[in-house]
Short mmCIF file of C-alpha atoms and ligand atoms in Angstrom, two decimals:
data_model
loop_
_atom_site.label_atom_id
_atom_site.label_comp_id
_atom_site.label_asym_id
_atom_site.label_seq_id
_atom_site.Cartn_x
_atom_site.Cartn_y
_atom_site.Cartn_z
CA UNK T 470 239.28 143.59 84.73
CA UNK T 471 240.23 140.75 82.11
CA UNK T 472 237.74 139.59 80.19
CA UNK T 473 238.53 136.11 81.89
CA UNK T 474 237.60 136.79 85.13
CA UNK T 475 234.31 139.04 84.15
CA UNK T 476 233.17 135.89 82.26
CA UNK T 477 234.22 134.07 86.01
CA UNK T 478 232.89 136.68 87.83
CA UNK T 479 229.31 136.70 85.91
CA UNK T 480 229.12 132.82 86.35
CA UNK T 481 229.61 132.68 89.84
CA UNK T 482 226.83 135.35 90.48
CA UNK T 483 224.61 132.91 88.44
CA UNK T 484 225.18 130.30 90.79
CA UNK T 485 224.08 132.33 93.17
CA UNK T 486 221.00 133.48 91.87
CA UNK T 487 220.03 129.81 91.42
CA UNK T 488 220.89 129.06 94.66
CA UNK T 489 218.64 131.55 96.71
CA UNK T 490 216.10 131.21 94.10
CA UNK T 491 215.99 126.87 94.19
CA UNK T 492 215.98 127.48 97.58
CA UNK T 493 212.77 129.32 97.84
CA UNK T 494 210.68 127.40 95.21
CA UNK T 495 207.35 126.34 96.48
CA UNK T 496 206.41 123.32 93.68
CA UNK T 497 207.32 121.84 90.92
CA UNK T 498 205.80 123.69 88.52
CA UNK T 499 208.34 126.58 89.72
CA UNK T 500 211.27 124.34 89.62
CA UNK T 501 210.31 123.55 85.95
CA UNK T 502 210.64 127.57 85.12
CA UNK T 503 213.68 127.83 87.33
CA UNK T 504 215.14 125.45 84.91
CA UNK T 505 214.44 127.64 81.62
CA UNK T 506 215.85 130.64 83.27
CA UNK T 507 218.96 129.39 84.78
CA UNK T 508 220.20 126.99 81.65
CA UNK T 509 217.26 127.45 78.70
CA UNK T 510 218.62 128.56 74.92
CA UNK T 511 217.90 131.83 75.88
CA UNK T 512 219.52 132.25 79.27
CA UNK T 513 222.61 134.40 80.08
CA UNK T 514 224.23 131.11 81.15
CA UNK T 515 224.24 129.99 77.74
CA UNK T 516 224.80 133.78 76.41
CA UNK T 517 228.33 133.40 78.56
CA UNK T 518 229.11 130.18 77.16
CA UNK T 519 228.34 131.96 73.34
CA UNK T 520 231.12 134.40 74.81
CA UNK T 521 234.04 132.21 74.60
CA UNK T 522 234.84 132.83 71.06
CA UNK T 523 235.88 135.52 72.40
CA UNK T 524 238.98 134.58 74.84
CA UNK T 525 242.39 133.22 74.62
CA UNK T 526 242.72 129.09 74.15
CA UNK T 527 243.90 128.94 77.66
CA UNK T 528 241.06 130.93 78.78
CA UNK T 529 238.88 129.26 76.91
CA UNK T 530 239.87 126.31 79.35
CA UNK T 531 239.87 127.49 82.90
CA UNK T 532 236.37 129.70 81.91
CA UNK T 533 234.83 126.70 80.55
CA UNK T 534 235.55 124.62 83.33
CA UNK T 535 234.18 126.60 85.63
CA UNK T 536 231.39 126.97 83.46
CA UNK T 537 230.24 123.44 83.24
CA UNK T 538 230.91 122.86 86.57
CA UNK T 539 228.33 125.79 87.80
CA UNK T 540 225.83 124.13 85.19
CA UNK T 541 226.17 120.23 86.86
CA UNK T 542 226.16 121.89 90.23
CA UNK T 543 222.37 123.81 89.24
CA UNK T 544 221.01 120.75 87.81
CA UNK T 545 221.77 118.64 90.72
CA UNK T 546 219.94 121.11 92.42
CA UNK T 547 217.41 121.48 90.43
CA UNK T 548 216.99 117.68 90.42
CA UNK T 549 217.28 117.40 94.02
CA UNK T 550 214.69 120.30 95.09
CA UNK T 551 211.80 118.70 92.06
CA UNK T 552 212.53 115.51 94.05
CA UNK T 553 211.82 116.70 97.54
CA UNK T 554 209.04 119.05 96.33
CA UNK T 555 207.03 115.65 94.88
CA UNK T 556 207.09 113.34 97.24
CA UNK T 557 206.89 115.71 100.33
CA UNK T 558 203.51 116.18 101.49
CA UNK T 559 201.41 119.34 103.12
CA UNK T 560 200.32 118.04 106.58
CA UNK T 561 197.61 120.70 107.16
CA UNK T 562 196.15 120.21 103.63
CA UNK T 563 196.22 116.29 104.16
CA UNK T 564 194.56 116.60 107.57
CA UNK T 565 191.28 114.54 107.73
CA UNK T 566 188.43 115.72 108.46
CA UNK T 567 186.19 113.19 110.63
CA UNK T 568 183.42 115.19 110.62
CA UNK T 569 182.77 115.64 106.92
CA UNK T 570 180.17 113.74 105.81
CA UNK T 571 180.82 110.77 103.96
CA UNK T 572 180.16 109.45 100.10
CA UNK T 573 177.36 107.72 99.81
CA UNK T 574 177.64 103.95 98.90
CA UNK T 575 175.81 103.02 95.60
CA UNK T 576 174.66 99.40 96.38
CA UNK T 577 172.53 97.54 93.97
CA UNK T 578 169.32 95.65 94.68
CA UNK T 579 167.17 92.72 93.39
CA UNK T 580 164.75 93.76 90.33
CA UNK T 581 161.48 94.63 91.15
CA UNK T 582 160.20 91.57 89.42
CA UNK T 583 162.85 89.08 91.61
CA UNK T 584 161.73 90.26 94.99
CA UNK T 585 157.94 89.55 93.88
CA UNK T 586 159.03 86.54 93.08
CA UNK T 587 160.81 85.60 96.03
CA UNK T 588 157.92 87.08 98.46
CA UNK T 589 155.96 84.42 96.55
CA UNK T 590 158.13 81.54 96.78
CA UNK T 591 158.52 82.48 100.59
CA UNK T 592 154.42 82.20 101.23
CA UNK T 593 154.09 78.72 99.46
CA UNK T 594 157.58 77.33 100.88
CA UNK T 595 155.58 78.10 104.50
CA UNK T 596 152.67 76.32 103.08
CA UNK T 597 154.77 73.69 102.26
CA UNK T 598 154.77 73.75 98.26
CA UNK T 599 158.02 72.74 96.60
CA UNK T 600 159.49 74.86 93.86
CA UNK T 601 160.10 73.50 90.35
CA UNK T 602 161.26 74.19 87.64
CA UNK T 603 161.75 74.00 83.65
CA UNK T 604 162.82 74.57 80.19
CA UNK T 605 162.42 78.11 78.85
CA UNK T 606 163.58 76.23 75.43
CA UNK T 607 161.08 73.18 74.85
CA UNK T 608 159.81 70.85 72.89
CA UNK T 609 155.99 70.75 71.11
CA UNK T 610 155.17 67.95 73.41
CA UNK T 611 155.43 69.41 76.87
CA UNK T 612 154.89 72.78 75.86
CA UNK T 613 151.38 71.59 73.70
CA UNK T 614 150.47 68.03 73.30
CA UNK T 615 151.16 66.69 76.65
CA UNK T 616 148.67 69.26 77.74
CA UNK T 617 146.08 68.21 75.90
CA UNK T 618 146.67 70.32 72.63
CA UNK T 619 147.32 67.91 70.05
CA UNK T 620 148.62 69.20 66.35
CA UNK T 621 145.44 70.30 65.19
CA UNK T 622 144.26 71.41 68.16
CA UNK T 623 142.25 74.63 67.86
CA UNK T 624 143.40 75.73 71.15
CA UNK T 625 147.21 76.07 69.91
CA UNK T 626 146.23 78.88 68.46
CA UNK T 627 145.17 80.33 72.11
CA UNK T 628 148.77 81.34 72.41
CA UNK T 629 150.71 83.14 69.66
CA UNK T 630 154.51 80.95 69.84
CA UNK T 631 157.62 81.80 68.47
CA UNK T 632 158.76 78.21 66.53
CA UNK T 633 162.50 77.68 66.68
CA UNK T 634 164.07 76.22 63.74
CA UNK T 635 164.44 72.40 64.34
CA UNK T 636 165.34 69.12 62.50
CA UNK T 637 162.81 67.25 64.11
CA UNK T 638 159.37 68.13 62.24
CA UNK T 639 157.55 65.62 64.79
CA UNK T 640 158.46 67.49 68.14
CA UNK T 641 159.39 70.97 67.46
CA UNK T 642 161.05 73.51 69.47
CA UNK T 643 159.33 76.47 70.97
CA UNK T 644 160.15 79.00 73.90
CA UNK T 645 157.52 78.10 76.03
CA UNK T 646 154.38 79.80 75.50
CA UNK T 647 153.43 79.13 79.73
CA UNK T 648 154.77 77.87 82.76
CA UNK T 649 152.45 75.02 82.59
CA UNK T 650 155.50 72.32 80.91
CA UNK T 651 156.65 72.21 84.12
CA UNK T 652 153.41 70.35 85.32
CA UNK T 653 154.75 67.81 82.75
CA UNK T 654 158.01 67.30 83.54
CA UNK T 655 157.82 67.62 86.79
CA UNK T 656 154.73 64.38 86.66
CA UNK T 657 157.27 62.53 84.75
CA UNK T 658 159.80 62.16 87.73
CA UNK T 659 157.45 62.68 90.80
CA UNK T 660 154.59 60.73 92.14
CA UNK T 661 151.37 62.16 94.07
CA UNK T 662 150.61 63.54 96.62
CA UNK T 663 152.45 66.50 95.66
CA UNK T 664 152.42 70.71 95.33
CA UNK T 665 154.24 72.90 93.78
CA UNK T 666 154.71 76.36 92.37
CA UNK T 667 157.22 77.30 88.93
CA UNK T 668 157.69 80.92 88.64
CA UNK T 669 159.55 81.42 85.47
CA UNK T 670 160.18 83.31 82.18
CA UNK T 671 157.91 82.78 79.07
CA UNK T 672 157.48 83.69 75.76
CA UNK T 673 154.04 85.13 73.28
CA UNK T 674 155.10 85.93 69.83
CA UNK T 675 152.76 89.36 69.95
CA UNK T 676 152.87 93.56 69.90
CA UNK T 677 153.40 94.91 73.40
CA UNK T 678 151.08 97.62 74.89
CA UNK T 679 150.77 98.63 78.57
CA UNK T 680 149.00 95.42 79.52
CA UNK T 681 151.36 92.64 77.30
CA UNK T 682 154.63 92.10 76.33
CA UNK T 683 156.88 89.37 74.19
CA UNK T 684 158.52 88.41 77.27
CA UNK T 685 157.02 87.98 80.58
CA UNK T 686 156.94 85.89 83.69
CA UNK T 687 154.29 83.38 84.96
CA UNK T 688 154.07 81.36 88.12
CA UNK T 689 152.43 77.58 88.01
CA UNK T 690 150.66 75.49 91.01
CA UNK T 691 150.20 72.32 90.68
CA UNK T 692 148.65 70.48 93.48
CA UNK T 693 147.63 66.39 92.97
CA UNK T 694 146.50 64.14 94.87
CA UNK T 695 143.76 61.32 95.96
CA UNK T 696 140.85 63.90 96.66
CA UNK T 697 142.26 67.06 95.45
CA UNK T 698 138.78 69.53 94.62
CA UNK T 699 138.13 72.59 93.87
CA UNK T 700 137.34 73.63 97.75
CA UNK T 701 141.28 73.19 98.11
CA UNK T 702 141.97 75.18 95.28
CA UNK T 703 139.65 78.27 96.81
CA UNK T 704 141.31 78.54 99.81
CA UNK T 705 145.06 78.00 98.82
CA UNK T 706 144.59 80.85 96.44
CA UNK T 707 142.56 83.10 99.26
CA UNK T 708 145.69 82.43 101.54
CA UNK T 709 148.01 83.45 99.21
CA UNK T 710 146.89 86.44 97.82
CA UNK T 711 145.81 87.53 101.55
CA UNK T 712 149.74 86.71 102.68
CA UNK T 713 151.09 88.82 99.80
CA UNK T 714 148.89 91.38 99.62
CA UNK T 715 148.68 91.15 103.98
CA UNK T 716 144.92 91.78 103.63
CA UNK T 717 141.77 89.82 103.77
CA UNK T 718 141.42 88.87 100.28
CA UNK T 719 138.36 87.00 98.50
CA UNK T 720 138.55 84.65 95.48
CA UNK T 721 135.75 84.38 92.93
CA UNK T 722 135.93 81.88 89.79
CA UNK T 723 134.05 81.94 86.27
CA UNK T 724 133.68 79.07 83.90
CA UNK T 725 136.44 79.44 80.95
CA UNK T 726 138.05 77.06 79.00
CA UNK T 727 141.69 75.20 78.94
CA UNK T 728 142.57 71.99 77.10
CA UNK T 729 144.35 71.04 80.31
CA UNK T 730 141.90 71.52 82.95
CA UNK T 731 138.23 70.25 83.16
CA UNK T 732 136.69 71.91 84.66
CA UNK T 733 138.84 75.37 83.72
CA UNK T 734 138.18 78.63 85.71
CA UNK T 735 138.93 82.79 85.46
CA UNK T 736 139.57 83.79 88.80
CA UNK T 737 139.39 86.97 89.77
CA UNK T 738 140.51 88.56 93.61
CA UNK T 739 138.74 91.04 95.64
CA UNK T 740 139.87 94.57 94.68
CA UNK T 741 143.27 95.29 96.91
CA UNK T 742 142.17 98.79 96.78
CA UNK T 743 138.70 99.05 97.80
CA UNK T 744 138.22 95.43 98.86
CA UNK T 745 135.08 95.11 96.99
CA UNK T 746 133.12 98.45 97.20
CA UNK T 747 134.18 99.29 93.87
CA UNK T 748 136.53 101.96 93.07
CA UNK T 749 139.16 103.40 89.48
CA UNK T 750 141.34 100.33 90.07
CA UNK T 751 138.53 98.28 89.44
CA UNK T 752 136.53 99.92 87.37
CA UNK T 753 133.85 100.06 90.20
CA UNK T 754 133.11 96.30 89.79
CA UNK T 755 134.67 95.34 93.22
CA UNK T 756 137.04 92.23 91.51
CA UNK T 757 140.59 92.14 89.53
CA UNK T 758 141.01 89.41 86.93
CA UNK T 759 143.95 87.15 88.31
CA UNK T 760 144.17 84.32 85.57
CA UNK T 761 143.65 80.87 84.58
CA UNK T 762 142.80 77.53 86.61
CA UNK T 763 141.27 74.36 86.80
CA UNK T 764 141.24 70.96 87.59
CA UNK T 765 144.13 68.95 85.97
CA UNK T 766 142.05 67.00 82.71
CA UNK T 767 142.92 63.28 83.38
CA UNK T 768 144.46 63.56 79.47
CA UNK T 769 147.11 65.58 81.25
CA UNK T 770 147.86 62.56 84.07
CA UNK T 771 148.01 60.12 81.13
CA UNK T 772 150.67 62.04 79.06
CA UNK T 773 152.58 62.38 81.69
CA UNK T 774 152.57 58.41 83.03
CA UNK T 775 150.08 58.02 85.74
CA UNK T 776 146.92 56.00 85.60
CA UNK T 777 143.54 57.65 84.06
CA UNK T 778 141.59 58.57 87.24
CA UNK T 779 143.32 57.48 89.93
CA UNK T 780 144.41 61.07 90.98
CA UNK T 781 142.80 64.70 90.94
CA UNK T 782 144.65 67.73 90.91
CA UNK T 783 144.15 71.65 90.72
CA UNK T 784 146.43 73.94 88.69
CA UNK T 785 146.68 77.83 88.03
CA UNK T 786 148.87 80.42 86.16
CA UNK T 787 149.22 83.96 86.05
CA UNK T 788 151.01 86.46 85.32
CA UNK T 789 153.59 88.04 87.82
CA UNK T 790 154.23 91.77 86.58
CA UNK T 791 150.04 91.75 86.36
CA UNK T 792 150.67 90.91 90.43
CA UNK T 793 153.64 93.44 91.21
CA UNK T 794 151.78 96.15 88.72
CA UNK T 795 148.95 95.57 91.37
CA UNK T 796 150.79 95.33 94.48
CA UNK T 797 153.09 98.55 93.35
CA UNK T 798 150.64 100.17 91.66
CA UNK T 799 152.64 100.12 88.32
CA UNK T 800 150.73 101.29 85.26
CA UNK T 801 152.71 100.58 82.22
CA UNK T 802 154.16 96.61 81.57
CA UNK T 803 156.70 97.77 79.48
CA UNK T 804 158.81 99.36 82.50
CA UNK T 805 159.75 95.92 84.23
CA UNK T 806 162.18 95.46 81.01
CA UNK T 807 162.79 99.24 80.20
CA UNK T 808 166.27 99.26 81.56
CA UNK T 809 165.08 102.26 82.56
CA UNK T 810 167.18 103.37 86.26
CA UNK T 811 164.48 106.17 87.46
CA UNK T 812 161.96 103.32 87.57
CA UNK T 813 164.17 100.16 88.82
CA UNK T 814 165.54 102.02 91.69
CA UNK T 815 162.17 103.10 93.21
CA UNK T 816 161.87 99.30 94.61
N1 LIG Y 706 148.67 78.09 81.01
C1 LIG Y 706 147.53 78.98 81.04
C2 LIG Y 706 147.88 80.27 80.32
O1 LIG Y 706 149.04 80.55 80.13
C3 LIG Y 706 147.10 79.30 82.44
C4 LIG Y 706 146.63 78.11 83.21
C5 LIG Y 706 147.49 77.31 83.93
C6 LIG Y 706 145.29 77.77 83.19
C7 LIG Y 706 147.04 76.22 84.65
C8 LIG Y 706 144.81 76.69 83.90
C9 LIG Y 706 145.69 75.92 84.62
O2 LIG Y 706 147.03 81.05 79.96
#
């Protein structure tokens, strides 16, 4: 046999080799090694080619011709089969399943801290309190001397403030030390008879613990009218704290002091644990301190535009993580701004 036609010979049998074997490739993957043993550097297609130094010019022609035909005719293959292979798809390893169960959903949910304060705002809505609101950034006036804590006011000192820097030396800016602006602002656009609750954020420049932090929330009532007394005070309070904690609750007040109340009260509930017997939550005493409250010092009416004594009013603030570490049983303050998941997501 020439070497011609055992050059022709060999290259034909390579086409067949590729043939069968592009025809029985599975995946890509085997396509990809297909490709390196049919027309790679090292393959005998290429060790054929390296051959033709050998032969006659006029072989040389006809061989390579053949030659490069055979090699366009296996990369078209090849081509062909890697595109099939891709986009065609395995039905019985596609099937679905119906009965496997499925991923659970993450969903999110309201902090801790918003739902109390939305339970809260539901109960006095129903007793038909408004909702107000004000200024976490505010001014020494409504924050302090509207309430009956002038400059040099002892009492200023009550409440440990962070001072912003301002230009105006006369009325400074604070973040509010309480919720109890809003009784200001909200007497200089409304007119008795009123009520109203302002849940909101507030600010104490002082080291956190378990019991107290920097940042916390408060909620404000304010209720004014012609005969507003104490007796009304009592028994909004007991009807709250009986609606959110959905027991029979008792209120009990002590004589304290607040520039903006005369007379000012502590008042503390019955314990939500024992209701009274005494047990650990309340240190066997039968009462938990709530907060501060009082009736509205007429001071308070005049810096904020109404008449001295024409109206009486009751007023109270406390804290709200003090309520939901009651109501949850929480023991550490600290958590309700952790950013800590293993505690938000047990509400
Ligand atoms: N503002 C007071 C405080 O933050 C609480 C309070 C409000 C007391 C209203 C009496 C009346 O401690």
């Amino acid at each position: 046999m020439t070497n011609e036609n055992m050059l022709k010979e060999k290259i034909v049998k390579i086409k067949q080799e590729a043939l069968t074997a592009v025809e029985k490739a599975k995946n890509v993957e085997e396509i990809l090694q297909l490709e390196i043993q049919f027309l790679g550097r090292k393959s005998d297609f290429v060790g054929i080619l390296r051959q033709l130094k050998d032969v006659s010019v006029e072989e040389k022609r006809e061989v390579g011709q053949l030659a490069n035909s055979v090699k366009v005719e296996i990369q078209t293959l090849l081509e062909e089969k890697k595109k099939s292979l891709s986009s065609s798809f395995d039905a019985q390893a596609e099937k679905i399943d119906v009965t496997i169960p499925a991923l659970k959903m993450r969903q999110g949910h309201l902090h801790p801290l918003t739902k109390i304060q939305n339970e809260i705002e539901d109960i006095f809505t129903s007793m038909g309190f408004e909702i107000a609101d004000g200024p976490e950034v505010e001014d020494e006036f409504h924050n302090f001397d509207a309430l009956n804590m002038p400059k040099d006011h002892p009492a200023r000192d009550m409440q440990d403030t962070f001072w912003l820097k301002s230009e105006n030396k006369k009325n400074r800016i604070v973040l509010r030390t309480h919720t109890s602006n809003v009784q200001i602002r909200y007497m200089e656009t409304h007119q008795p008879p009123f009520r109203i609750i302002a849940p909101g954020r507030i600010y104490r420049n002082e080291a956190s613990d378990s019991t107290h932090e920097h940042t916390f929330h408060q909620f404000e009532a304010l209720v004014v009218g012609d005969e507003i007394n104490v007796g009304n005070f009592k028994f909004v309070a007991q009807q709250f704290f009986s609606k959110f904690f959905k027991k029979e609750i008792q209120i009990r007040i002590r004589p304290s002091f607040f520039p903006f109340t005369e007379p000012s009260f502590e008042f503390d509930i019955s314990c939500t644990i024992c209701g009274g017997k005494g047990c650990s939550a309340c240190k066997n005493v039968g009462w938990l301190e709530i907060g501060g409250a009082g009736m509205v010092n007429q001071n308070v009416f005049v810096a904020s535009g109404y008449p001295r004594g024409k109206y009486q009013g009751f007023a109270w603030g406390f804290g709200l993580e003090r309520l939901a570490m009651m109501k949850y049983k929480i023991d550490d303050i600290r958590h309700f701004h952790s950013g800590d998941l293993r505690f938000i997501k047990q509400f």
